[in-house]
Amino acid sequence: MKLENLDINLKNYDYPFPVSFLKISNQNQQLEMAYMDVKPANPNGKSIMLLHGKNFNGAYWETTVNALTNAGFRVIVPDQIGFGKSTKPQNYQYTFQQLALNTKTLLEHLEIQKITVLGHSMGGMVATRFALMYPETTEKLILENPIGLEDWKLKVPYQSITWWYANELKSNYEDIKQYQMSNYYDGKWNDNFDRWAKLLAGWTLNKDYKIIAWNAALTYDMIFTQPVCYEFKNISSPTLLIIGTRDKTALGKPLVSDEISATMGNYKKLGKATKDRIPNAQLIEIDNVGHLPHIEAFDQFIKPLIAFINN
């Protein structure tokens, strides 16, 4: 698959299911939030929402959506503002509260009052904030290799948004591939991993890539400065942690010494510690799997997920 110049709202990239758009108004702007609402042939009356990570969008949930709808679930898959097919604002105050509010607005539009919420990577931080803000809506919470299980600003020196922006402007396919191969896949690579790297890298060829880079810088700052780990104790929804224990993902590793870096992103320890902090939590560890269990080890991911929702 060659690298294609992708439109900043992915108008020239097809998602696996029909995409709708919700017009939302916030921060003195009119924005469009893209989402997929995939309904099962034989509904079981339950719904689940899948929240993407920072380096991804709703499309990478395709296999998960198919398995869940086959099991009878209605599946909602939004692209957050600034990601995927949703609006990329020129300026936006990114907070996890704002993203959670946008997500709740979508559920209200769809007239969904209760739902299981699954968040991967950065989506785990959004899902956590959503569960804290809307416990009455969050039937169950599932965190798949979420970032934010530790507070990186205790170890990593703060970098300005301008610094993150300059860093993003230098991004290219090879850099993205090397980062993901090293941090996500333990040096392994295949066509299935490559398609998601190329979906991110395709933006770097666009003449408006600066808008993508600016939004990416703003969201890096949000992730770095707005930890959710201190509030895990306040989550009231039954929670499942699905953790690929080989994961090494942590924000800011290149900014610290090798000695400090080695203490960051240790998901084998972080998963267990987080389970102990969330009052009603279960932990499923998947050995020898990295940051994306639903891509790298789908069967080991989906079986405990469906069992937990149905329990």
PDB file of C-alpha atoms in Angstrom:
ATOM      1  CA  MET A   1       0.000   0.000   0.000  1.00  0.00           C
ATOM      2  CA  LYS A   2       1.645   3.220  -1.127  1.00  0.00           C
ATOM      3  CA  LEU A   3       1.507   6.416   0.910  1.00  0.00           C
ATOM      4  CA  GLU A   4      -1.394   8.601  -0.219  1.00  0.00           C
ATOM      5  CA  ASN A   5      -1.909  12.319   0.280  1.00  0.00           C
ATOM      6  CA  LEU A   6      -4.868  12.345   2.676  1.00  0.00           C
ATOM      7  CA  ASP A   7      -7.367  15.156   3.080  1.00  0.00           C
ATOM      8  CA  ILE A   8      -7.194  16.703   6.572  1.00  0.00           C
ATOM      9  CA  ASN A   9     -10.728  15.447   7.270  1.00  0.00           C
ATOM     10  CA  LEU A  10     -10.070  12.132   5.463  1.00  0.00           C
ATOM     11  CA  LYS A  11     -12.641  12.860   2.750  1.00  0.00           C
ATOM     12  CA  ASN A  12     -10.598  10.649   0.404  1.00  0.00           C
ATOM     13  CA  TYR A  13     -10.388   7.748   2.864  1.00  0.00           C
ATOM     14  CA  ASP A  14     -13.272   5.301   3.265  1.00  0.00           C
ATOM     15  CA  TYR A  15     -14.228   4.099   6.720  1.00  0.00           C
ATOM     16  CA  PRO A  16     -15.484   0.519   7.134  1.00  0.00           C
ATOM     17  CA  PHE A  17     -19.042   1.600   8.042  1.00  0.00           C
ATOM     18  CA  PRO A  18     -21.269   4.566   7.089  1.00  0.00           C
ATOM     19  CA  VAL A  19     -20.180   7.840   8.676  1.00  0.00           C
ATOM     20  CA  SER A  20     -22.563  10.500   9.999  1.00  0.00           C
ATOM     21  CA  PHE A  21     -21.762  13.985  11.266  1.00  0.00           C
ATOM     22  CA  LEU A  22     -23.122  15.798  14.308  1.00  0.00           C
ATOM     23  CA  LYS A  23     -22.943  19.586  14.205  1.00  0.00           C
ATOM     24  CA  ILE A  24     -21.809  20.879  17.566  1.00  0.00           C
ATOM     25  CA  SER A  25     -21.254  24.438  18.716  1.00  0.00           C
ATOM     26  CA  ASN A  26     -18.620  25.174  21.317  1.00  0.00           C
ATOM     27  CA  GLN A  27     -15.842  27.680  21.953  1.00  0.00           C
ATOM     28  CA  ASN A  28     -17.512  30.113  19.505  1.00  0.00           C
ATOM     29  CA  GLN A  29     -17.108  27.634  16.664  1.00  0.00           C
ATOM     30  CA  GLN A  30     -19.360  25.439  14.569  1.00  0.00           C
ATOM     31  CA  LEU A  31     -17.767  21.999  14.397  1.00  0.00           C
ATOM     32  CA  GLU A  32     -18.617  18.604  12.943  1.00  0.00           C
ATOM     33  CA  MET A  33     -18.091  15.419  14.911  1.00  0.00           C
ATOM     34  CA  ALA A  34     -17.898  12.294  12.748  1.00  0.00           C
ATOM     35  CA  TYR A  35     -19.225   9.009  14.057  1.00  0.00           C
ATOM     36  CA  MET A  36     -20.266   5.533  13.025  1.00  0.00           C
ATOM     37  CA  ASP A  37     -23.440   4.039  14.503  1.00  0.00           C
ATOM     38  CA  VAL A  38     -23.425   0.354  13.627  1.00  0.00           C
ATOM     39  CA  LYS A  39     -26.539  -1.608  14.502  1.00  0.00           C
ATOM     40  CA  PRO A  40     -26.703  -5.406  14.866  1.00  0.00           C
ATOM     41  CA  ALA A  41     -28.964  -7.696  12.889  1.00  0.00           C
ATOM     42  CA  ASN A  42     -30.123  -9.336  16.136  1.00  0.00           C
ATOM     43  CA  PRO A  43     -29.943  -6.696  18.898  1.00  0.00           C
ATOM     44  CA  ASN A  44     -29.420  -7.719  22.513  1.00  0.00           C
ATOM     45  CA  GLY A  45     -30.501  -4.298  23.798  1.00  0.00           C
ATOM     46  CA  LYS A  46     -26.990  -3.214  24.841  1.00  0.00           C
ATOM     47  CA  SER A  47     -24.749  -0.509  23.380  1.00  0.00           C
ATOM     48  CA  ILE A  48     -21.009   0.066  23.526  1.00  0.00           C
ATOM     49  CA  MET A  49     -18.956   3.101  22.525  1.00  0.00           C
ATOM     50  CA  LEU A  50     -15.370   2.751  21.263  1.00  0.00           C
ATOM     51  CA  LEU A  51     -13.006   5.702  21.820  1.00  0.00           C
ATOM     52  CA  HIS A  52      -9.861   5.890  19.684  1.00  0.00           C
ATOM     53  CA  GLY A  53      -6.303   6.743  20.681  1.00  0.00           C
ATOM     54  CA  LYS A  54      -4.272   9.811  19.736  1.00  0.00           C
ATOM     55  CA  ASN A  55      -2.483   8.256  16.763  1.00  0.00           C
ATOM     56  CA  PHE A  56      -5.641   6.665  15.396  1.00  0.00           C
ATOM     57  CA  ASN A  57      -9.292   7.199  14.489  1.00  0.00           C
ATOM     58  CA  GLY A  58     -12.505   5.204  14.455  1.00  0.00           C
ATOM     59  CA  ALA A  59     -11.525   3.121  11.413  1.00  0.00           C
ATOM     60  CA  TYR A  60      -9.121   0.898  13.383  1.00  0.00           C
ATOM     61  CA  TRP A  61     -12.047  -0.562  15.352  1.00  0.00           C
ATOM     62  CA  GLU A  62     -13.394  -2.399  12.271  1.00  0.00           C
ATOM     63  CA  THR A  63     -12.724  -5.954  13.474  1.00  0.00           C
ATOM     64  CA  THR A  64     -13.971  -5.094  16.972  1.00  0.00           C
ATOM     65  CA  VAL A  65     -17.194  -3.576  15.598  1.00  0.00           C
ATOM     66  CA  ASN A  66     -17.887  -6.659  13.489  1.00  0.00           C
ATOM     67  CA  ALA A  67     -17.435  -8.987  16.462  1.00  0.00           C
ATOM     68  CA  LEU A  68     -19.591  -6.837  18.749  1.00  0.00           C
ATOM     69  CA  THR A  69     -22.445  -6.388  16.293  1.00  0.00           C
ATOM     70  CA  ASN A  70     -22.374 -10.139  15.568  1.00  0.00           C
ATOM     71  CA  ALA A  71     -22.833 -10.601  19.329  1.00  0.00           C
ATOM     72  CA  GLY A  72     -25.878  -8.298  19.268  1.00  0.00           C
ATOM     73  CA  PHE A  73     -24.422  -4.982  20.427  1.00  0.00           C
ATOM     74  CA  ARG A  74     -25.114  -1.565  18.928  1.00  0.00           C
ATOM     75  CA  VAL A  75     -21.698   0.063  18.486  1.00  0.00           C
ATOM     76  CA  ILE A  76     -21.012   3.819  18.491  1.00  0.00           C
ATOM     77  CA  VAL A  77     -17.593   4.927  17.197  1.00  0.00           C
ATOM     78  CA  PRO A  78     -16.898   8.674  17.301  1.00  0.00           C
ATOM     79  CA  ASP A  79     -13.924  10.580  15.956  1.00  0.00           C
ATOM     80  CA  GLN A  80     -13.089  13.220  18.544  1.00  0.00           C
ATOM     81  CA  ILE A  81     -12.818  16.831  17.398  1.00  0.00           C
ATOM     82  CA  GLY A  82      -9.322  17.218  15.920  1.00  0.00           C
ATOM     83  CA  PHE A  83      -9.144  13.567  14.805  1.00  0.00           C
ATOM     84  CA  GLY A  84     -10.136  11.386  11.871  1.00  0.00           C
ATOM     85  CA  LYS A  85     -13.022  12.785   9.827  1.00  0.00           C
ATOM     86  CA  SER A  86     -14.017  15.370  12.454  1.00  0.00           C
ATOM     87  CA  THR A  87     -13.259  19.091  12.224  1.00  0.00           C
ATOM     88  CA  LYS A  88      -9.653  20.196  12.775  1.00  0.00           C
ATOM     89  CA  PRO A  89     -10.074  23.626  14.432  1.00  0.00           C
ATOM     90  CA  GLN A  90      -7.550  26.403  13.851  1.00  0.00           C
ATOM     91  CA  ASN A  91      -7.746  27.077  17.590  1.00  0.00           C
ATOM     92  CA  TYR A  92      -9.285  24.962  20.322  1.00  0.00           C
ATOM     93  CA  GLN A  93      -8.950  24.630  24.083  1.00  0.00           C
ATOM     94  CA  TYR A  94      -8.477  20.871  24.335  1.00  0.00           C
ATOM     95  CA  THR A  95      -9.483  19.357  27.654  1.00  0.00           C
ATOM     96  CA  PHE A  96     -10.619  15.855  28.472  1.00  0.00           C
ATOM     97  CA  GLN A  97     -13.734  17.466  29.924  1.00  0.00           C
ATOM     98  CA  GLN A  98     -14.497  19.133  26.583  1.00  0.00           C
ATOM     99  CA  LEU A  99     -14.028  15.876  24.670  1.00  0.00           C
ATOM    100  CA  ALA A 100     -16.207  14.039  27.205  1.00  0.00           C
ATOM    101  CA  LEU A 101     -18.888  16.721  26.884  1.00  0.00           C
ATOM    102  CA  ASN A 102     -18.808  16.459  23.078  1.00  0.00           C
ATOM    103  CA  THR A 103     -19.142  12.692  23.384  1.00  0.00           C
ATOM    104  CA  LYS A 104     -22.087  13.009  25.772  1.00  0.00           C
ATOM    105  CA  THR A 105     -23.726  15.435  23.320  1.00  0.00           C
ATOM    106  CA  LEU A 106     -23.437  12.744  20.643  1.00  0.00           C
ATOM    107  CA  LEU A 107     -25.088  10.129  22.883  1.00  0.00           C
ATOM    108  CA  GLU A 108     -27.907  12.559  23.684  1.00  0.00           C
ATOM    109  CA  HIS A 109     -28.394  13.141  19.953  1.00  0.00           C
ATOM    110  CA  LEU A 110     -28.645   9.358  19.495  1.00  0.00           C
ATOM    111  CA  GLU A 111     -30.982   9.105  22.513  1.00  0.00           C
ATOM    112  CA  ILE A 112     -28.697   6.645  24.292  1.00  0.00           C
ATOM    113  CA  GLN A 113     -29.025   6.895  28.062  1.00  0.00           C
ATOM    114  CA  LYS A 114     -26.777   4.033  29.188  1.00  0.00           C
ATOM    115  CA  ILE A 115     -23.741   2.597  27.453  1.00  0.00           C
ATOM    116  CA  THR A 116     -20.550   0.640  28.027  1.00  0.00           C
ATOM    117  CA  VAL A 117     -17.538   2.838  27.262  1.00  0.00           C
ATOM    118  CA  LEU A 118     -14.288   1.371  25.898  1.00  0.00           C
ATOM    119  CA  GLY A 119     -11.240   3.599  25.496  1.00  0.00           C
ATOM    120  CA  HIS A 120      -7.870   2.705  23.989  1.00  0.00           C
ATOM    121  CA  SER A 121      -4.661   4.692  24.603  1.00  0.00           C
ATOM    122  CA  MET A 122      -5.617   8.410  24.779  1.00  0.00           C
ATOM    123  CA  GLY A 123      -9.199   7.217  24.425  1.00  0.00           C
ATOM    124  CA  GLY A 124      -8.720   5.586  27.821  1.00  0.00           C
ATOM    125  CA  MET A 125      -8.137   9.031  29.330  1.00  0.00           C
ATOM    126  CA  VAL A 126     -11.245  10.368  27.551  1.00  0.00           C
ATOM    127  CA  ALA A 127     -13.234   7.335  28.733  1.00  0.00           C
ATOM    128  CA  THR A 128     -12.027   7.799  32.309  1.00  0.00           C
ATOM    129  CA  ARG A 129     -13.041  11.460  32.310  1.00  0.00           C
ATOM    130  CA  PHE A 130     -16.388  10.531  30.734  1.00  0.00           C
ATOM    131  CA  ALA A 131     -17.050   7.919  33.444  1.00  0.00           C
ATOM    132  CA  LEU A 132     -16.172  10.449  36.166  1.00  0.00           C
ATOM    133  CA  MET A 133     -18.429  13.144  34.689  1.00  0.00           C
ATOM    134  CA  TYR A 134     -21.319  10.881  33.657  1.00  0.00           C
ATOM    135  CA  PRO A 135     -21.435   7.862  35.982  1.00  0.00           C
ATOM    136  CA  GLU A 136     -25.180   7.471  35.412  1.00  0.00           C
ATOM    137  CA  THR A 137     -24.543   7.014  31.668  1.00  0.00           C
ATOM    138  CA  THR A 138     -21.493   4.749  31.987  1.00  0.00           C
ATOM    139  CA  GLU A 139     -22.869   1.255  32.501  1.00  0.00           C
ATOM    140  CA  LYS A 140     -19.395  -0.286  32.394  1.00  0.00           C
ATOM    141  CA  LEU A 141     -15.908   1.046  31.651  1.00  0.00           C
ATOM    142  CA  ILE A 142     -13.225  -0.805  29.691  1.00  0.00           C
ATOM    143  CA  LEU A 143      -9.677   0.535  29.399  1.00  0.00           C
ATOM    144  CA  GLU A 144      -7.472  -1.073  26.749  1.00  0.00           C
ATOM    145  CA  ASN A 145      -3.818  -0.133  27.264  1.00  0.00           C
ATOM    146  CA  PRO A 146      -4.794   3.391  28.266  1.00  0.00           C
ATOM    147  CA  ILE A 147      -2.144   6.034  28.518  1.00  0.00           C
ATOM    148  CA  GLY A 148      -2.219   8.257  31.594  1.00  0.00           C
ATOM    149  CA  LEU A 149      -1.809   5.463  34.142  1.00  0.00           C
ATOM    150  CA  GLU A 150       1.102   7.506  35.506  1.00  0.00           C
ATOM    151  CA  ASP A 151       1.779  11.232  35.752  1.00  0.00           C
ATOM    152  CA  TRP A 152       4.646  11.892  33.339  1.00  0.00           C
ATOM    153  CA  LYS A 153       5.107  15.529  34.345  1.00  0.00           C
ATOM    154  CA  LEU A 154       6.630  14.285  37.593  1.00  0.00           C
ATOM    155  CA  LYS A 155       9.557  12.972  35.535  1.00  0.00           C
ATOM    156  CA  VAL A 156       9.551  14.810  32.198  1.00  0.00           C
ATOM    157  CA  PRO A 157      10.383  18.535  31.812  1.00  0.00           C
ATOM    158  CA  TYR A 158       7.510  20.569  30.370  1.00  0.00           C
ATOM    159  CA  GLN A 159       7.722  21.460  26.694  1.00  0.00           C
ATOM    160  CA  SER A 160       5.717  24.278  25.149  1.00  0.00           C
ATOM    161  CA  ILE A 161       2.974  23.729  22.581  1.00  0.00           C
ATOM    162  CA  THR A 162       5.280  25.453  20.084  1.00  0.00           C
ATOM    163  CA  TRP A 163       7.884  22.762  20.775  1.00  0.00           C
ATOM    164  CA  TRP A 164       5.373  19.961  20.178  1.00  0.00           C
ATOM    165  CA  TYR A 165       4.219  21.720  17.006  1.00  0.00           C
ATOM    166  CA  ALA A 166       7.753  21.985  15.617  1.00  0.00           C
ATOM    167  CA  ASN A 167       8.259  18.317  16.441  1.00  0.00           C
ATOM    168  CA  GLU A 168       5.058  17.322  14.623  1.00  0.00           C
ATOM    169  CA  LEU A 169       6.033  19.329  11.528  1.00  0.00           C
ATOM    170  CA  LYS A 170       9.076  17.054  11.148  1.00  0.00           C
ATOM    171  CA  SER A 171       6.932  13.914  11.207  1.00  0.00           C
ATOM    172  CA  ASN A 172       7.063  11.493   8.270  1.00  0.00           C
ATOM    173  CA  TYR A 173       6.202   7.891   7.472  1.00  0.00           C
ATOM    174  CA  GLU A 174       9.569   6.442   8.520  1.00  0.00           C
ATOM    175  CA  ASP A 175       9.495   8.236  11.889  1.00  0.00           C
ATOM    176  CA  ILE A 176       5.936   7.094  12.555  1.00  0.00           C
ATOM    177  CA  LYS A 177       6.776   3.517  11.577  1.00  0.00           C
ATOM    178  CA  GLN A 178       9.892   3.413  13.759  1.00  0.00           C
ATOM    179  CA  TYR A 179       8.031   4.850  16.771  1.00  0.00           C
ATOM    180  CA  GLN A 180       5.152   2.401  16.477  1.00  0.00           C
ATOM    181  CA  MET A 181       7.366  -0.577  15.724  1.00  0.00           C
ATOM    182  CA  SER A 182       9.527   0.157  18.766  1.00  0.00           C
ATOM    183  CA  ASN A 183       6.831   1.177  21.267  1.00  0.00           C
ATOM    184  CA  TYR A 184       3.796  -0.799  20.095  1.00  0.00           C
ATOM    185  CA  TYR A 185       4.976  -3.967  18.372  1.00  0.00           C
ATOM    186  CA  ASP A 186       8.351  -4.915  19.888  1.00  0.00           C
ATOM    187  CA  GLY A 187      10.233  -4.528  16.624  1.00  0.00           C
ATOM    188  CA  LYS A 188       7.722  -6.527  14.567  1.00  0.00           C
ATOM    189  CA  TRP A 189       5.908  -5.156  11.501  1.00  0.00           C
ATOM    190  CA  ASN A 190       3.293  -6.386   9.060  1.00  0.00           C
ATOM    191  CA  ASP A 191       0.744  -5.042   6.591  1.00  0.00           C
ATOM    192  CA  ASN A 192      -1.960  -4.747   9.229  1.00  0.00           C
ATOM    193  CA  PHE A 193       0.284  -2.562  11.431  1.00  0.00           C
ATOM    194  CA  ASP A 194       1.456  -0.634   8.375  1.00  0.00           C
ATOM    195  CA  ARG A 195      -2.021   0.448   7.267  1.00  0.00           C
ATOM    196  CA  TRP A 196      -2.521   2.455  10.469  1.00  0.00           C
ATOM    197  CA  ALA A 197       0.910   4.076  10.268  1.00  0.00           C
ATOM    198  CA  LYS A 198       0.211   5.091   6.658  1.00  0.00           C
ATOM    199  CA  LEU A 199      -3.170   6.515   7.618  1.00  0.00           C
ATOM    200  CA  LEU A 200      -1.364   8.865  10.016  1.00  0.00           C
ATOM    201  CA  ALA A 201       1.553   9.554   7.671  1.00  0.00           C
ATOM    202  CA  GLY A 202      -0.689  10.366   4.702  1.00  0.00           C
ATOM    203  CA  TRP A 203      -1.568  13.652   6.362  1.00  0.00           C
ATOM    204  CA  THR A 204       2.069  14.763   6.291  1.00  0.00           C
ATOM    205  CA  LEU A 205       1.836  14.990   2.474  1.00  0.00           C
ATOM    206  CA  ASN A 206      -1.119  17.395   2.601  1.00  0.00           C
ATOM    207  CA  LYS A 207      -0.518  21.114   1.969  1.00  0.00           C
ATOM    208  CA  ASP A 208      -2.617  21.842   5.088  1.00  0.00           C
ATOM    209  CA  TYR A 209      -0.647  19.482   7.320  1.00  0.00           C
ATOM    210  CA  LYS A 210       0.204  22.434   9.582  1.00  0.00           C
ATOM    211  CA  ILE A 211      -3.393  22.362  10.858  1.00  0.00           C
ATOM    212  CA  ILE A 212      -3.037  18.666  11.733  1.00  0.00           C
ATOM    213  CA  ALA A 213       0.321  19.312  13.407  1.00  0.00           C
ATOM    214  CA  TRP A 214      -1.103  22.194  15.447  1.00  0.00           C
ATOM    215  CA  ASN A 215      -4.026  20.120  16.700  1.00  0.00           C
ATOM    216  CA  ALA A 216      -1.628  17.278  17.531  1.00  0.00           C
ATOM    217  CA  ALA A 217       0.522  19.701  19.548  1.00  0.00           C
ATOM    218  CA  LEU A 218      -2.517  20.957  21.459  1.00  0.00           C
ATOM    219  CA  THR A 219      -3.589  17.423  22.298  1.00  0.00           C
ATOM    220  CA  TYR A 220      -0.078  16.469  23.438  1.00  0.00           C
ATOM    221  CA  ASP A 221      -0.252  19.378  25.871  1.00  0.00           C
ATOM    222  CA  MET A 222      -3.671  18.189  27.083  1.00  0.00           C
ATOM    223  CA  ILE A 223      -2.378  14.658  27.677  1.00  0.00           C
ATOM    224  CA  PHE A 224       0.754  15.873  29.463  1.00  0.00           C
ATOM    225  CA  THR A 225      -0.886  18.475  31.723  1.00  0.00           C
ATOM    226  CA  GLN A 226      -4.239  16.846  32.562  1.00  0.00           C
ATOM    227  CA  PRO A 227      -3.606  13.534  34.343  1.00  0.00           C
ATOM    228  CA  VAL A 228      -6.586  11.371  35.260  1.00  0.00           C
ATOM    229  CA  CYS A 229      -4.672   8.847  37.393  1.00  0.00           C
ATOM    230  CA  TYR A 230      -5.342  10.703  40.666  1.00  0.00           C
ATOM    231  CA  GLU A 231      -9.085  10.202  40.214  1.00  0.00           C
ATOM    232  CA  PHE A 232      -9.196   6.470  39.479  1.00  0.00           C
ATOM    233  CA  LYS A 233     -10.416   5.992  43.054  1.00  0.00           C
ATOM    234  CA  ASN A 234     -13.582   7.941  42.183  1.00  0.00           C
ATOM    235  CA  ILE A 235     -14.706   5.708  39.300  1.00  0.00           C
ATOM    236  CA  SER A 236     -17.985   4.042  40.276  1.00  0.00           C
ATOM    237  CA  SER A 237     -18.666   1.991  37.126  1.00  0.00           C
ATOM    238  CA  PRO A 238     -17.574  -1.670  36.983  1.00  0.00           C
ATOM    239  CA  THR A 239     -14.250  -1.528  35.142  1.00  0.00           C
ATOM    240  CA  LEU A 240     -12.194  -3.935  33.060  1.00  0.00           C
ATOM    241  CA  LEU A 241      -8.545  -3.271  32.284  1.00  0.00           C
ATOM    242  CA  ILE A 242      -7.225  -5.114  29.224  1.00  0.00           C
ATOM    243  CA  ILE A 243      -3.457  -4.736  29.244  1.00  0.00           C
ATOM    244  CA  GLY A 244      -0.893  -5.935  26.740  1.00  0.00           C
ATOM    245  CA  THR A 245       2.005  -6.242  29.156  1.00  0.00           C
ATOM    246  CA  ARG A 246       4.787  -5.728  26.590  1.00  0.00           C
ATOM    247  CA  ASP A 247       3.631  -2.123  26.041  1.00  0.00           C
ATOM    248  CA  LYS A 248       6.239   0.582  26.717  1.00  0.00           C
ATOM    249  CA  THR A 249       4.253   3.670  25.713  1.00  0.00           C
ATOM    250  CA  ALA A 250       4.934   6.833  27.726  1.00  0.00           C
ATOM    251  CA  LEU A 251       4.921  10.497  26.792  1.00  0.00           C
ATOM    252  CA  GLY A 252       8.280  12.268  26.866  1.00  0.00           C
ATOM    253  CA  LYS A 253      10.731   9.367  27.043  1.00  0.00           C
ATOM    254  CA  PRO A 254      13.222  11.052  24.657  1.00  0.00           C
ATOM    255  CA  LEU A 255      13.324  14.067  27.013  1.00  0.00           C
ATOM    256  CA  VAL A 256      14.752  12.171  29.991  1.00  0.00           C
ATOM    257  CA  SER A 257      17.775  10.016  30.736  1.00  0.00           C
ATOM    258  CA  ASP A 258      17.811   6.329  29.845  1.00  0.00           C
ATOM    259  CA  GLU A 259      17.661   5.566  33.556  1.00  0.00           C
ATOM    260  CA  ILE A 260      14.441   7.560  34.058  1.00  0.00           C
ATOM    261  CA  SER A 261      12.984   6.406  30.745  1.00  0.00           C
ATOM    262  CA  ALA A 262      13.310   2.789  31.888  1.00  0.00           C
ATOM    263  CA  THR A 263      10.911   3.544  34.773  1.00  0.00           C
ATOM    264  CA  MET A 264       8.179   4.859  32.444  1.00  0.00           C
ATOM    265  CA  GLY A 265       5.509   2.971  30.518  1.00  0.00           C
ATOM    266  CA  ASN A 266       5.908  -0.291  32.431  1.00  0.00           C
ATOM    267  CA  TYR A 267       2.445  -1.707  31.737  1.00  0.00           C
ATOM    268  CA  LYS A 268       3.175  -4.956  33.566  1.00  0.00           C
ATOM    269  CA  LYS A 269       3.296  -2.903  36.773  1.00  0.00           C
ATOM    270  CA  LEU A 270       0.900  -0.124  35.770  1.00  0.00           C
ATOM    271  CA  GLY A 271      -1.969  -2.484  35.006  1.00  0.00           C
ATOM    272  CA  LYS A 272      -1.826  -4.089  38.444  1.00  0.00           C
ATOM    273  CA  ALA A 273      -1.418  -0.753  40.236  1.00  0.00           C
ATOM    274  CA  THR A 274      -4.379   0.749  38.387  1.00  0.00           C
ATOM    275  CA  LYS A 275      -6.604  -2.242  39.138  1.00  0.00           C
ATOM    276  CA  ASP A 276      -5.904  -1.631  42.836  1.00  0.00           C
ATOM    277  CA  ARG A 277      -6.832   2.061  42.522  1.00  0.00           C
ATOM    278  CA  ILE A 278     -10.196   1.590  40.792  1.00  0.00           C
ATOM    279  CA  PRO A 279     -12.783   0.340  43.312  1.00  0.00           C
ATOM    280  CA  ASN A 280     -14.620  -2.254  41.189  1.00  0.00           C
ATOM    281  CA  ALA A 281     -11.979  -3.315  38.672  1.00  0.00           C
ATOM    282  CA  GLN A 282     -10.865  -6.499  36.969  1.00  0.00           C
ATOM    283  CA  LEU A 283      -7.576  -6.970  35.125  1.00  0.00           C
ATOM    284  CA  ILE A 284      -6.907  -9.094  32.065  1.00  0.00           C
ATOM    285  CA  GLU A 285      -3.212  -9.247  31.190  1.00  0.00           C
ATOM    286  CA  ILE A 286      -2.178 -10.372  27.702  1.00  0.00           C
ATOM    287  CA  ASP A 287       1.446 -11.452  27.762  1.00  0.00           C
ATOM    288  CA  ASN A 288       3.804 -10.695  24.885  1.00  0.00           C
ATOM    289  CA  VAL A 289       1.370  -8.176  23.395  1.00  0.00           C
ATOM    290  CA  GLY A 290       1.970  -4.437  23.125  1.00  0.00           C
ATOM    291  CA  HIS A 291      -0.073  -1.243  22.910  1.00  0.00           C
ATOM    292  CA  LEU A 292      -2.829  -2.496  20.579  1.00  0.00           C
ATOM    293  CA  PRO A 293      -4.302  -5.808  21.725  1.00  0.00           C
ATOM    294  CA  HIS A 294      -7.318  -5.367  19.427  1.00  0.00           C
ATOM    295  CA  ILE A 295      -4.955  -5.191  16.432  1.00  0.00           C
ATOM    296  CA  GLU A 296      -2.177  -7.506  17.569  1.00  0.00           C
ATOM    297  CA  ALA A 297      -4.037 -10.245  19.470  1.00  0.00           C
ATOM    298  CA  PHE A 298      -7.710  -9.865  18.635  1.00  0.00           C
ATOM    299  CA  ASP A 299      -9.010 -13.180  20.009  1.00  0.00           C
ATOM    300  CA  GLN A 300      -7.324 -12.618  23.371  1.00  0.00           C
ATOM    301  CA  PHE A 301      -8.857  -9.134  23.433  1.00  0.00           C
ATOM    302  CA  ILE A 302     -12.431  -9.769  22.312  1.00  0.00           C
ATOM    303  CA  LYS A 303     -13.297 -12.845  24.402  1.00  0.00           C
ATOM    304  CA  PRO A 304     -12.817 -11.265  27.851  1.00  0.00           C
ATOM    305  CA  LEU A 305     -14.345  -8.028  26.551  1.00  0.00           C
ATOM    306  CA  ILE A 306     -17.654  -9.654  25.516  1.00  0.00           C
ATOM    307  CA  ALA A 307     -17.713 -11.828  28.653  1.00  0.00           C
ATOM    308  CA  PHE A 308     -17.330  -8.718  30.835  1.00  0.00           C
ATOM    309  CA  ILE A 309     -20.097  -6.773  29.077  1.00  0.00           C
ATOM    310  CA  ASN A 310     -22.482  -9.736  29.277  1.00  0.00           C
ATOM    311  CA  ASN A 311     -21.737 -10.538  32.903  1.00  0.00           C
TER     312      ASN A 311
END
